[in-house]
XYZ file of C-alpha atoms in Angstrom:
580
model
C -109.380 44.378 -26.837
C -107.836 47.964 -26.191
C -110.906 48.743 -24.042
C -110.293 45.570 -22.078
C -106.759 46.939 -20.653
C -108.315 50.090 -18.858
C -108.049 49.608 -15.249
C -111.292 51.210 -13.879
C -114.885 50.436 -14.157
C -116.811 51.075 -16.904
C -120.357 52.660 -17.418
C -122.898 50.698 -18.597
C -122.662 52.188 -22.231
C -119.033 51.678 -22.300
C -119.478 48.313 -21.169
C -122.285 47.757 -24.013
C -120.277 48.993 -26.721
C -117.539 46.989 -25.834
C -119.488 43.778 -25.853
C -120.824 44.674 -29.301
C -117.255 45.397 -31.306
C -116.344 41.857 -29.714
C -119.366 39.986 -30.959
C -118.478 42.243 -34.382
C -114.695 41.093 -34.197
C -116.110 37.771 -33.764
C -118.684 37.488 -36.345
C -115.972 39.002 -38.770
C -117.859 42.461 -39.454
C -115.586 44.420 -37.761
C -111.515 44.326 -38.312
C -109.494 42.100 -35.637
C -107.643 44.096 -33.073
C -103.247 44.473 -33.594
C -100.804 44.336 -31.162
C -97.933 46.435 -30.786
C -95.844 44.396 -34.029
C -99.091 44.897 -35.893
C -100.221 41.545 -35.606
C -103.780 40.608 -35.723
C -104.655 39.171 -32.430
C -107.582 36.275 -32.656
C -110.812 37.121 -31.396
C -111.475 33.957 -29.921
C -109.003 33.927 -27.931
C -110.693 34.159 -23.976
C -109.829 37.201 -22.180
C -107.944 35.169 -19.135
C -104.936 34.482 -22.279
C -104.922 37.593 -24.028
C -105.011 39.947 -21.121
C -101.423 40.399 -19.528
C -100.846 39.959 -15.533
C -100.355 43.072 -13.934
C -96.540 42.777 -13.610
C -96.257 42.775 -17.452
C -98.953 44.608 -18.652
C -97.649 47.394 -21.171
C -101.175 49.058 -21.458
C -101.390 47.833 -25.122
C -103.144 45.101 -26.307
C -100.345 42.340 -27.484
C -99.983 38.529 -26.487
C -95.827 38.738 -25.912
C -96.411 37.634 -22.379
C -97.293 34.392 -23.635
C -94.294 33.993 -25.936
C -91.045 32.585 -25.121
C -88.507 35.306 -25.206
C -85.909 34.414 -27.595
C -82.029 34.973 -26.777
C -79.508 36.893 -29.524
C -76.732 34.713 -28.687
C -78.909 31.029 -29.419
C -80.190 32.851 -33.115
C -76.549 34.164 -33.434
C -74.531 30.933 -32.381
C -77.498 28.962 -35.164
C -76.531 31.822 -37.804
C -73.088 31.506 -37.766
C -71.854 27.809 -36.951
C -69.240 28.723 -34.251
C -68.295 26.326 -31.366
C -65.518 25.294 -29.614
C -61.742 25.841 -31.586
C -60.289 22.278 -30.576
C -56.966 22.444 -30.528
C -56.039 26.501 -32.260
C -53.369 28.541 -30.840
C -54.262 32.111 -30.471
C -51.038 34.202 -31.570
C -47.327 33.844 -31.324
C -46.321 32.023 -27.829
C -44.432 34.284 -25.219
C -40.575 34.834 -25.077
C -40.465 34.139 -20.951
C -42.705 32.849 -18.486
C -45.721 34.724 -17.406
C -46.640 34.629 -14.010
C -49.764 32.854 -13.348
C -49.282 30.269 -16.593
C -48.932 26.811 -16.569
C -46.041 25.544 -15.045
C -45.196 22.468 -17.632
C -45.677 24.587 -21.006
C -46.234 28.418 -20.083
C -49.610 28.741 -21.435
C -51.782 30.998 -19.574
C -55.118 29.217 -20.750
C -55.034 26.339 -18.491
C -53.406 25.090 -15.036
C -50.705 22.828 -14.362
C -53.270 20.373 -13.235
C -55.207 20.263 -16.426
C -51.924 20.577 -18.827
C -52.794 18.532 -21.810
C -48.811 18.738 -22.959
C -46.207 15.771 -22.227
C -44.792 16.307 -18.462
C -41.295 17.997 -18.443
C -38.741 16.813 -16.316
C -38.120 20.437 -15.570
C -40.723 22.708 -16.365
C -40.915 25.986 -18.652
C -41.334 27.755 -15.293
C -37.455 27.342 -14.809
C -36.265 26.480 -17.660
C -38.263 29.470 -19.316
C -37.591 27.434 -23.086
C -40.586 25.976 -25.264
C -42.855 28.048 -24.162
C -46.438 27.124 -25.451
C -48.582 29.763 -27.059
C -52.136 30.165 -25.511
C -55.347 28.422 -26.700
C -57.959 29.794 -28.100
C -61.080 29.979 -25.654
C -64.528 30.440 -27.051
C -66.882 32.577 -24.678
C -70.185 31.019 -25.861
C -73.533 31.436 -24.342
C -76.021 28.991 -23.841
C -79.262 28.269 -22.766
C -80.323 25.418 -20.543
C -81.183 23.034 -24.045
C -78.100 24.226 -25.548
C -75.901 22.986 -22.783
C -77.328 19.464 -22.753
C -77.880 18.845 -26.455
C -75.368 15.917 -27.071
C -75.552 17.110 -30.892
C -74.682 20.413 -30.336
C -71.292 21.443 -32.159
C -71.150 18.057 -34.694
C -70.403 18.312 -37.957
C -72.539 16.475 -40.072
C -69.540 16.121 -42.638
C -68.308 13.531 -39.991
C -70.710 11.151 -41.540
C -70.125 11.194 -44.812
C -67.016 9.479 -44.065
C -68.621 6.927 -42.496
C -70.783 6.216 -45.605
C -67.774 6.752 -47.600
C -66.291 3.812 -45.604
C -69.471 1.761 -46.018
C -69.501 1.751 -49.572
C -65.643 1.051 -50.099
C -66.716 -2.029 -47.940
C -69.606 -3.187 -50.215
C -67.569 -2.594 -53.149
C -64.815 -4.917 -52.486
C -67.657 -7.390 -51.460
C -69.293 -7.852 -54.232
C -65.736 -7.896 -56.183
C -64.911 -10.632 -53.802
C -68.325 -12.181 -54.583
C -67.691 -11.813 -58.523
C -64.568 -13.491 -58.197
C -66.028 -16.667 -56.367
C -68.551 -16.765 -59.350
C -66.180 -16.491 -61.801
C -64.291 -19.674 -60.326
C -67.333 -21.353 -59.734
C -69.249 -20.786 -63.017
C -72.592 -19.991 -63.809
C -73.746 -23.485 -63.094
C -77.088 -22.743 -62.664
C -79.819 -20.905 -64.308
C -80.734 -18.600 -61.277
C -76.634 -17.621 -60.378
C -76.159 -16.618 -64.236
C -79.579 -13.975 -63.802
C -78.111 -13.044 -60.913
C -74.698 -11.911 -62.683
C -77.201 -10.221 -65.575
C -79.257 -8.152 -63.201
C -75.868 -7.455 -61.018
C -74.299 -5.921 -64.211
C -70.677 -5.732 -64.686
C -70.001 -6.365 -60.912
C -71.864 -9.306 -61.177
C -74.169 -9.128 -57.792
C -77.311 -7.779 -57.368
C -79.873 -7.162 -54.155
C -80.759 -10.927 -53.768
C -76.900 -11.428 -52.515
C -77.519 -8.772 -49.712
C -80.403 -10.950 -48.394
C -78.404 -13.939 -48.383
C -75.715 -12.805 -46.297
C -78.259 -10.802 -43.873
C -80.225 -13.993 -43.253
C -76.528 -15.561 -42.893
C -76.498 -13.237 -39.706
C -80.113 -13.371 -38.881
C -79.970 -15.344 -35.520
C -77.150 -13.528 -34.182
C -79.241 -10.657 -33.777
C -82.222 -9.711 -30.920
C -85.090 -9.786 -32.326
C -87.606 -7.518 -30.401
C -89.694 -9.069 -27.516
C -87.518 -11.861 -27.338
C -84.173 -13.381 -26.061
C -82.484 -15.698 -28.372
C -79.591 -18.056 -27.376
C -78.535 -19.464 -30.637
C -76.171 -21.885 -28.697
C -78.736 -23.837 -27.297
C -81.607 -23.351 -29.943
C -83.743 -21.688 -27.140
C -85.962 -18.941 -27.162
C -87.595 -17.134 -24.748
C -90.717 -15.515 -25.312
C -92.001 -12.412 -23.414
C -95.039 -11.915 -25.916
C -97.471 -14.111 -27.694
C -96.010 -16.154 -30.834
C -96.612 -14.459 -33.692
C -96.991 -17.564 -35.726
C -100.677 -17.875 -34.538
C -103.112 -15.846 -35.781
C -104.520 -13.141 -33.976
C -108.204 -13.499 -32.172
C -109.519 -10.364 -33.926
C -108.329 -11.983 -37.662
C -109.948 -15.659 -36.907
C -113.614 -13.557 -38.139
C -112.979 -10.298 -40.400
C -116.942 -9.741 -40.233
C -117.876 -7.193 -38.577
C -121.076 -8.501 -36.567
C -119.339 -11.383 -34.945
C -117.625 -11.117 -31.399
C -116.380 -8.178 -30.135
C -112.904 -7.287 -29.684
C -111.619 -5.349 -26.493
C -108.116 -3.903 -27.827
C -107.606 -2.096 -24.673
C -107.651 -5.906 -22.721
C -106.773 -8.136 -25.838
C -110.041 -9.974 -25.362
C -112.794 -11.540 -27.290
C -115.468 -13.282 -25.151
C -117.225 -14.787 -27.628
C -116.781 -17.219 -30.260
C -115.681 -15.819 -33.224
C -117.172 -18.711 -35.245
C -120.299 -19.316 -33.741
C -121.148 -21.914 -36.364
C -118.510 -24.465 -35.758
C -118.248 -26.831 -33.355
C -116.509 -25.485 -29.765
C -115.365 -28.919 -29.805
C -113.666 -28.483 -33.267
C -112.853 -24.698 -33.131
C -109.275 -23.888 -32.589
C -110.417 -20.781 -30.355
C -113.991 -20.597 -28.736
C -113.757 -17.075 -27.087
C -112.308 -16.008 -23.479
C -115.746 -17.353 -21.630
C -114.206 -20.744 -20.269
C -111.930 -17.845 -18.188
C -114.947 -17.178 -16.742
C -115.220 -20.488 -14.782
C -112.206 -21.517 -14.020
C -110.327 -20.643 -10.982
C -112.113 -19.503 -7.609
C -114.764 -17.615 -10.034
C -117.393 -21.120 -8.801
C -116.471 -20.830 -5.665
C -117.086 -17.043 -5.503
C -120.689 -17.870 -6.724
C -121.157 -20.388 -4.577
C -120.905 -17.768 -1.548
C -122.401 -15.006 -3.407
C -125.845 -17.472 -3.454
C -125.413 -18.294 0.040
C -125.073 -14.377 0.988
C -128.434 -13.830 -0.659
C -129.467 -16.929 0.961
C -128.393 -15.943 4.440
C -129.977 -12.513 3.947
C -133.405 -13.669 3.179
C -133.238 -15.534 6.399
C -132.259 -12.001 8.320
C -128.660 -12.628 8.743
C -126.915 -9.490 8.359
C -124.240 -10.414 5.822
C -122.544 -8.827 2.216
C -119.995 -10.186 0.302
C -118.440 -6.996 -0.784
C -118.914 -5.421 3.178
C -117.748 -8.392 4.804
C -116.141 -10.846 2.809
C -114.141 -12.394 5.817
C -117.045 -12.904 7.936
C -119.149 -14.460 5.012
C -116.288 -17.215 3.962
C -116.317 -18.058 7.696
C -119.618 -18.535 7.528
C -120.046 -20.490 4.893
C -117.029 -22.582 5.760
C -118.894 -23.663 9.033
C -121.780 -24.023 7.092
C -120.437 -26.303 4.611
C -118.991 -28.453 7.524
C -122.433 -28.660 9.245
C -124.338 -29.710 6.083
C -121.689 -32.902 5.935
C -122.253 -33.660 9.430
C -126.230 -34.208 8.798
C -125.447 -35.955 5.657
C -123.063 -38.515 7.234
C -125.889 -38.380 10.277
C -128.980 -39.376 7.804
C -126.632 -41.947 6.080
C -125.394 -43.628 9.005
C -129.281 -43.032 10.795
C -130.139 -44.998 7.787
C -127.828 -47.972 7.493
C -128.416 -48.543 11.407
C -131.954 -48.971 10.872
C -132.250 -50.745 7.627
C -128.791 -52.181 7.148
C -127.380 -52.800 3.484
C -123.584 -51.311 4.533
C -121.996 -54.909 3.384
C -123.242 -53.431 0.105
C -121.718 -49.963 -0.381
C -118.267 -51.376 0.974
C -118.199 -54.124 -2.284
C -115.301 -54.345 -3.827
C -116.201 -53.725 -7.297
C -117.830 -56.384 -10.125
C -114.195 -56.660 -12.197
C -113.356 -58.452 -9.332
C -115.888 -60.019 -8.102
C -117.315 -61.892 -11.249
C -113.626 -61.181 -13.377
C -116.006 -59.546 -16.193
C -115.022 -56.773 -17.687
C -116.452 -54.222 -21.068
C -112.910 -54.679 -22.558
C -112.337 -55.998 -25.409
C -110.001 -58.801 -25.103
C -108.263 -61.317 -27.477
C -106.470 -64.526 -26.925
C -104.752 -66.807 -28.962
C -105.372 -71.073 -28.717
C -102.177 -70.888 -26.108
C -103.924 -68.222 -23.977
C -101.499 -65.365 -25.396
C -102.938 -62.374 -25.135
C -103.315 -60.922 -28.713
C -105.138 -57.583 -28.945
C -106.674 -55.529 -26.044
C -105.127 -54.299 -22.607
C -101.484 -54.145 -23.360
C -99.478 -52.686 -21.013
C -98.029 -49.219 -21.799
C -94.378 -48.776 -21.742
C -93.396 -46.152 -19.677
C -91.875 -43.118 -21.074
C -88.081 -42.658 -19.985
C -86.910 -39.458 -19.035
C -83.535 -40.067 -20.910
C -83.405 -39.962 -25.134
C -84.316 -42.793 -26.359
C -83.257 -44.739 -29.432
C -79.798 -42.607 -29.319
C -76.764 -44.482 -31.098
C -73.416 -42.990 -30.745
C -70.421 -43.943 -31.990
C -71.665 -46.069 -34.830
C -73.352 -48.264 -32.197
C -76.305 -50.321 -33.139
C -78.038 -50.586 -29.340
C -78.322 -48.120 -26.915
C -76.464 -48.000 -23.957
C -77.284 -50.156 -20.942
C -78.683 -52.805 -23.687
C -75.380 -55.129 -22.160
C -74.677 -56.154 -18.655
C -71.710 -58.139 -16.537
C -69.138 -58.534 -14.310
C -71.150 -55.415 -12.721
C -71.370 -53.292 -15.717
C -73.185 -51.285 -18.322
C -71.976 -51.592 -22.205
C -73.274 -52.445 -25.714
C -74.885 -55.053 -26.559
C -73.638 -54.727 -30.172
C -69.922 -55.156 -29.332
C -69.822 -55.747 -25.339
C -67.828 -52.982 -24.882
C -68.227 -51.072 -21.213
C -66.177 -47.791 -22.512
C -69.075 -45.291 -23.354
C -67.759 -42.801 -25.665
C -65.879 -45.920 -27.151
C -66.629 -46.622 -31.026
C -68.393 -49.909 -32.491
C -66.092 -52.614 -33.174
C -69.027 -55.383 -34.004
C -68.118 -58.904 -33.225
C -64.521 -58.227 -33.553
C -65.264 -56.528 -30.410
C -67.223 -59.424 -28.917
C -64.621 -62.020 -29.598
C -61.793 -60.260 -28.059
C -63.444 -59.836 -25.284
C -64.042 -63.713 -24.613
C -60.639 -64.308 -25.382
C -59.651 -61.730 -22.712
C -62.241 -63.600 -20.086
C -60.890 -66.499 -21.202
C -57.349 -65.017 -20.575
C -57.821 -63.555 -16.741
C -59.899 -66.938 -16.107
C -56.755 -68.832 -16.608
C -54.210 -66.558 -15.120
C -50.675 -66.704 -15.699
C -49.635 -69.884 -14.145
C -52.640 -71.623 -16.476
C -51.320 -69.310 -19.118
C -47.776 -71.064 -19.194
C -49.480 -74.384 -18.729
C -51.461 -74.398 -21.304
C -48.817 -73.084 -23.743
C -46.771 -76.408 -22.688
C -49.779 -78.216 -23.253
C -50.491 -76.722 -26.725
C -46.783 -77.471 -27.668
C -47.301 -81.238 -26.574
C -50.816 -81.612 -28.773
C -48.908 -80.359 -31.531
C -46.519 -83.042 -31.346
C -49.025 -86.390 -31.206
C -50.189 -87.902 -34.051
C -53.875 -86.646 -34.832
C -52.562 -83.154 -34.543
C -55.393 -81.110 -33.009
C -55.068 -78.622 -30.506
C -57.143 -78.468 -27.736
C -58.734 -74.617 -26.943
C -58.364 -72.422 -23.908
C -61.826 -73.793 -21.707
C -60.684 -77.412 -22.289
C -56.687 -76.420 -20.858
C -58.767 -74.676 -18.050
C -60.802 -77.852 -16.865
C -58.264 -80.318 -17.127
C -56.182 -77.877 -14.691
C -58.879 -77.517 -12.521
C -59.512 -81.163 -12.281
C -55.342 -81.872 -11.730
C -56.002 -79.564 -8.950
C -58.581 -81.045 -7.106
C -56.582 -84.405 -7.163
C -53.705 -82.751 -5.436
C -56.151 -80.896 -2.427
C -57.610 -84.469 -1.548
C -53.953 -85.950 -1.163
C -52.961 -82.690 1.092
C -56.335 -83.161 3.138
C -54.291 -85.780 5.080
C -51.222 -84.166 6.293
C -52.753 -80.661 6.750
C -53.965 -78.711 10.240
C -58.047 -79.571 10.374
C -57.754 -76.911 12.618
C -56.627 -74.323 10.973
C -59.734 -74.023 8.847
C -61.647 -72.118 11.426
C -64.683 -72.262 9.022
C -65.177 -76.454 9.482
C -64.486 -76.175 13.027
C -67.421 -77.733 14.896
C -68.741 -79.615 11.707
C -68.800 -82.980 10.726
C -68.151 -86.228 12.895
C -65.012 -85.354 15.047
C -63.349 -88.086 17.232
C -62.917 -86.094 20.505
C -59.799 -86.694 23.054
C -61.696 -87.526 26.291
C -58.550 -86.326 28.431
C -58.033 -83.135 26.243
C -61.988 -82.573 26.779
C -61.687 -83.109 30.675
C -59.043 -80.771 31.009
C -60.907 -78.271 28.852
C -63.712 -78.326 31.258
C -61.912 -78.151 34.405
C -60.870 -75.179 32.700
C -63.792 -73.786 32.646
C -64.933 -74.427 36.115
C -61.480 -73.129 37.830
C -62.432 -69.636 35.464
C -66.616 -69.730 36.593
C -65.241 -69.963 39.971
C -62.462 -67.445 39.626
C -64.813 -64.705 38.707
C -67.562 -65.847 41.557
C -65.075 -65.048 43.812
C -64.168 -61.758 42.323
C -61.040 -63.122 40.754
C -59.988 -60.488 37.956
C -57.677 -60.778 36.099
C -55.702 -57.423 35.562
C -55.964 -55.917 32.440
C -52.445 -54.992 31.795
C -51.611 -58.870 32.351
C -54.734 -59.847 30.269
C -53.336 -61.895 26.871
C -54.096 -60.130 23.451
C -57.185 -62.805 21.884
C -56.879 -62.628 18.437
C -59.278 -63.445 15.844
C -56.254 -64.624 13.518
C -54.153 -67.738 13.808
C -50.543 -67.052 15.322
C -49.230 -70.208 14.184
C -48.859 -71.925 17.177
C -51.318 -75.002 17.818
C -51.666 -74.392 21.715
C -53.122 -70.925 20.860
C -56.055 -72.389 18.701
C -59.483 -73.163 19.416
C -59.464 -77.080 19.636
C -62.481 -79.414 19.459
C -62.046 -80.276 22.255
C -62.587 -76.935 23.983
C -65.647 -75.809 21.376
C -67.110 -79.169 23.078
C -66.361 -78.297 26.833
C -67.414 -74.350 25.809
C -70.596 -76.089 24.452
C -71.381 -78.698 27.466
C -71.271 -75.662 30.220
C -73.030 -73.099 28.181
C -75.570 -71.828 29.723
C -79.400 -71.367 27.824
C -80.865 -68.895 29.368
C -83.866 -68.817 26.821
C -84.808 -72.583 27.295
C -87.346 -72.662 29.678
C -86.842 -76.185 31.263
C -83.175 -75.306 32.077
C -83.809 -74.683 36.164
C -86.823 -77.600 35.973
C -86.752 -79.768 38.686
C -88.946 -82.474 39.481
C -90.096 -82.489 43.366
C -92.279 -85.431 43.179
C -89.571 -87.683 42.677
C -87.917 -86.531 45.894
């Protein structure tokens, strides 16, 4: 290779030999060339790697130009551990303050700004007492990987106290776990092997796995997100319960298996059934989709192109699925031409718009059975549909589900009638209280008192029975309806606005005369363009005032009645003109 590094061209005898004692260097005949450490440099190496650019060539045949210089200081600062002195003090501190030094101690290491010391309310600058000796700062040099190494300068003595701590932990557990045997007993077969293999401490490596799988879903597990909360778990890769495509077949002349795109396009297990086979292969991909439809217009390209249209699918797909929209909407057309063509000529549409033959003769291929009554028995029974809520869900020691009760307006339980949902079962405890509390508000207080008197007077006769709550209820009822007929006398039929109008009335023929002249003095008062002022107008009210002169009478209901006009009756302008 020393010939190689003269600069010059070489005769052809030069160049010859020099050819040769490579080949020889090569071959292994003649000794490998050494570079200026007395290193054997590799023949093989091309001539583009060993030769040196001309900026670093030394004129010697070497391969240090492709070496990474090494530094003194990296080798030296590896050698001999040093690194930063954390917290030393270099010498005695200074008597007085040093211009230049920190203001709050009088160190001249650091700034005022950066002081790591306690501030003084006056500073050693004035004071000039406690004056802070100087810090020792290394002057190390790194490199670039130096500088960024986040291990650079630990102590790997720092660990062991770590482990230290980790085993003072697992010692007092298994003590702790001793003890609870020890109180407990070796009640079974298994816990007293446990204590033999565990030795004197009593535990051995089955315990660990216990209390890890007592952890076990509090941890991520990889590829997934666990909330162990809400039992849910969110899968970003396939469940690795199922068995993988490429183990279904271990031979190795059934389908192929694409790692690179997780696929297997044939069945694995040609000889069973698709039908039965949990997995058939990735071919039913294949079809499924727009992959049809993509056919579809790939044959009518080729189509098209036999016919001398100029069209590609891959060139042009725009123009093509244009094309053989319009075409698909043209080939309808004809068809619903030809079928209509054909039903106008021959007839026969009555026929294709049939209802269908279930209906028409009731006969069906079902399988239907019915008892003597005509109950259905087997055969067409109606499916229940499926409720979106949980079903058969009993809270509360409740026997029904919710909603099973209804009244007054309201969901309960049937199983104790109780409308409080997140109430407990009280059974028919429940159900009687609560018809002695309907029976209660039904009566009211008043009834309440009453039948309490009553009660007390059956208690005093002679058969000495006493009557129950629904019996005091209709007898008041009934005493009640007595006293409304004897009022219906003496009371204002008028003030039951209801019942006004109904019934056979005995009109006052004065009252009803006035009533309608009335209404003719207030027709002709508003022909004339007599209005009333609306600040004098009289408040109507819908209420009764109390006064009778203020009510709506019979009397004027009747006149209101015989000058009302009907404007929807057609014979109300009729007049007959022959009679004239």
């Amino acid at each position: 290779m020393a010939s190689s590094q003269i600069i010059g061209k070489l005769s052809k005898e030069d160049y010859r030999k020099q050819k040769d004692l490579e080949a020889a260097r090569k071959a292994g005949t003649a000794p490998a060339e050494r570079d200026e450490e007395g290193k054997e440099i590799n023949p093989h190496i091309p001539q583009y790697i060993s030769k040196a650019p001309w900026y670093l060539d030394t004129g010697h045949a070497s391969l240090k130009h492709q070496r990474v210089p090494t530094s003194g200081s990296e080798t030296a600062l590896k050698d001999k551990g040093e690194w930063y002195a954390r917290g030393v003090r270099a010498g005695p501190a200074a008597t007085k303050f040093r211009k230049g030094a920190c203001e709050n101690c009088g160190a001249m290491t650091h700034k005022t700004r950066t002081c790591m010391e306690r501030p003084r309310r006056q500073g050693a600058k004035w004071t000039g007492k406690d004056i802070q000796a100087d810090e020792v700062v290394e002057n190390l040099k790194l490199d670039w990987d130096e500088k960024r190494d986040r291990w650079n300068g630990y102590d790997p003595r720092e660990h062991d106290k770590v482990a230290e701590e980790y085993e003072r932990i697992e010692e007092e557990r298994r003590k702790l776990k001793a003890s609870e045997l020890d109180k407990q007993g070796p009640t079974t077969t298994a816990e007293a092997k446990k204590i033999v293999e565990g030795g004197a401490g009593g535990f051995s490596s089955d315990d660990d796995n216990d209390d890890e799988e007592k952890y076990a879903e509090q941890m991520d597990m990889p590829g997934q997100k666990i909330n162990t909360k809400t039992r849910t778990t969110i899968r970003n890769l396939r469940i690795r319960e199922d068995t993988a495509k490429y183990l279904l077949n271990l031979d190795i002349n059934s389908a192929h298996y694409d790692p690179k795109t997780r696929s297997m396009r044939d069945n694995p297990n040609a000889e069973v059934n698709p039908e039965d086979a949990h997995y058939a292969g990735d071919n039913f991909v294949r079809y499924t989709g727009d992959a049809p439809e993509l056919a579809k217009v790939q044959l009518f390209a080729w189509n098209a192109a036999e016919r001398g249209n100029d069209v590609h699918l891959q060139a042009n797909p725009t123009q093509l699925a244009l094309l053989h929209k319009q075409y698909e909407s043209k080939k309808e057309k004809v068809k619903d031409t030809n079928r209509d063509s054909i039903l106008e000529k021959y007839g026969g549409e009555e026929h294709l718009e049939a209802p269908p033959k279930e209906l028409l003769l009731a006969q069906t291929e079902n399988y239907v059975e019915y008892s003597r009554t005509g109950k259905l028995v087997k055969g067409l029974e109606k499916l229940k549909a499926k409720s979106k809520y949980d079903e058969d869900v009993h809270p509360y020691n409740h026997t029904t589900i919710w909603g099973s009760y209804w009244a007054d307006g309201r969901w309960g339980y049937k199983c104790c009638r109780s409308f409080n949902k997140n109430a407990y079962c009280t059974g028919l405890a429940g159900i009687e209280a609560a018809k002695a509390a309907t029976a209660a508000q039904l009566l009211g207080e008043g009834s309440a008192s009453f039948s309490a008197a009553a009660a007390m007077a059956a208690g005093g006769e002679d058969d000495g029975t006493q009557k129950t709550l629904l019996e005091q209820h209709l007898e008041n009822k009934k005493k009640n309806r007595g006293k409304d007929k004897d009022k219906e006398g003496t009371s204002n039929p008028h003030l039951k606005r209801k019942d006004l109008g109904e019934g056979d009335v005995e009109l006052d023929q004065h009252k009803l005369k006035k009533a309608l002249r009335e209404l003719d003095e207030k027709k002709r008062g508003g022909e004339k363009g007599e209005e009333l002022d609306e600040r004098k107008r009289k408040y109507n009210s819908a209420y009764a005032s109390g006064k009778a002169e203020e009510e709506v009478t019979e009397e004027q209901l009747e006149a209101y009645r015989l000058r009302r006009q009907h404007y929807d009756d057609p014979m109300t302008n009729y007049k007959d003109d022959d009679d004239d």
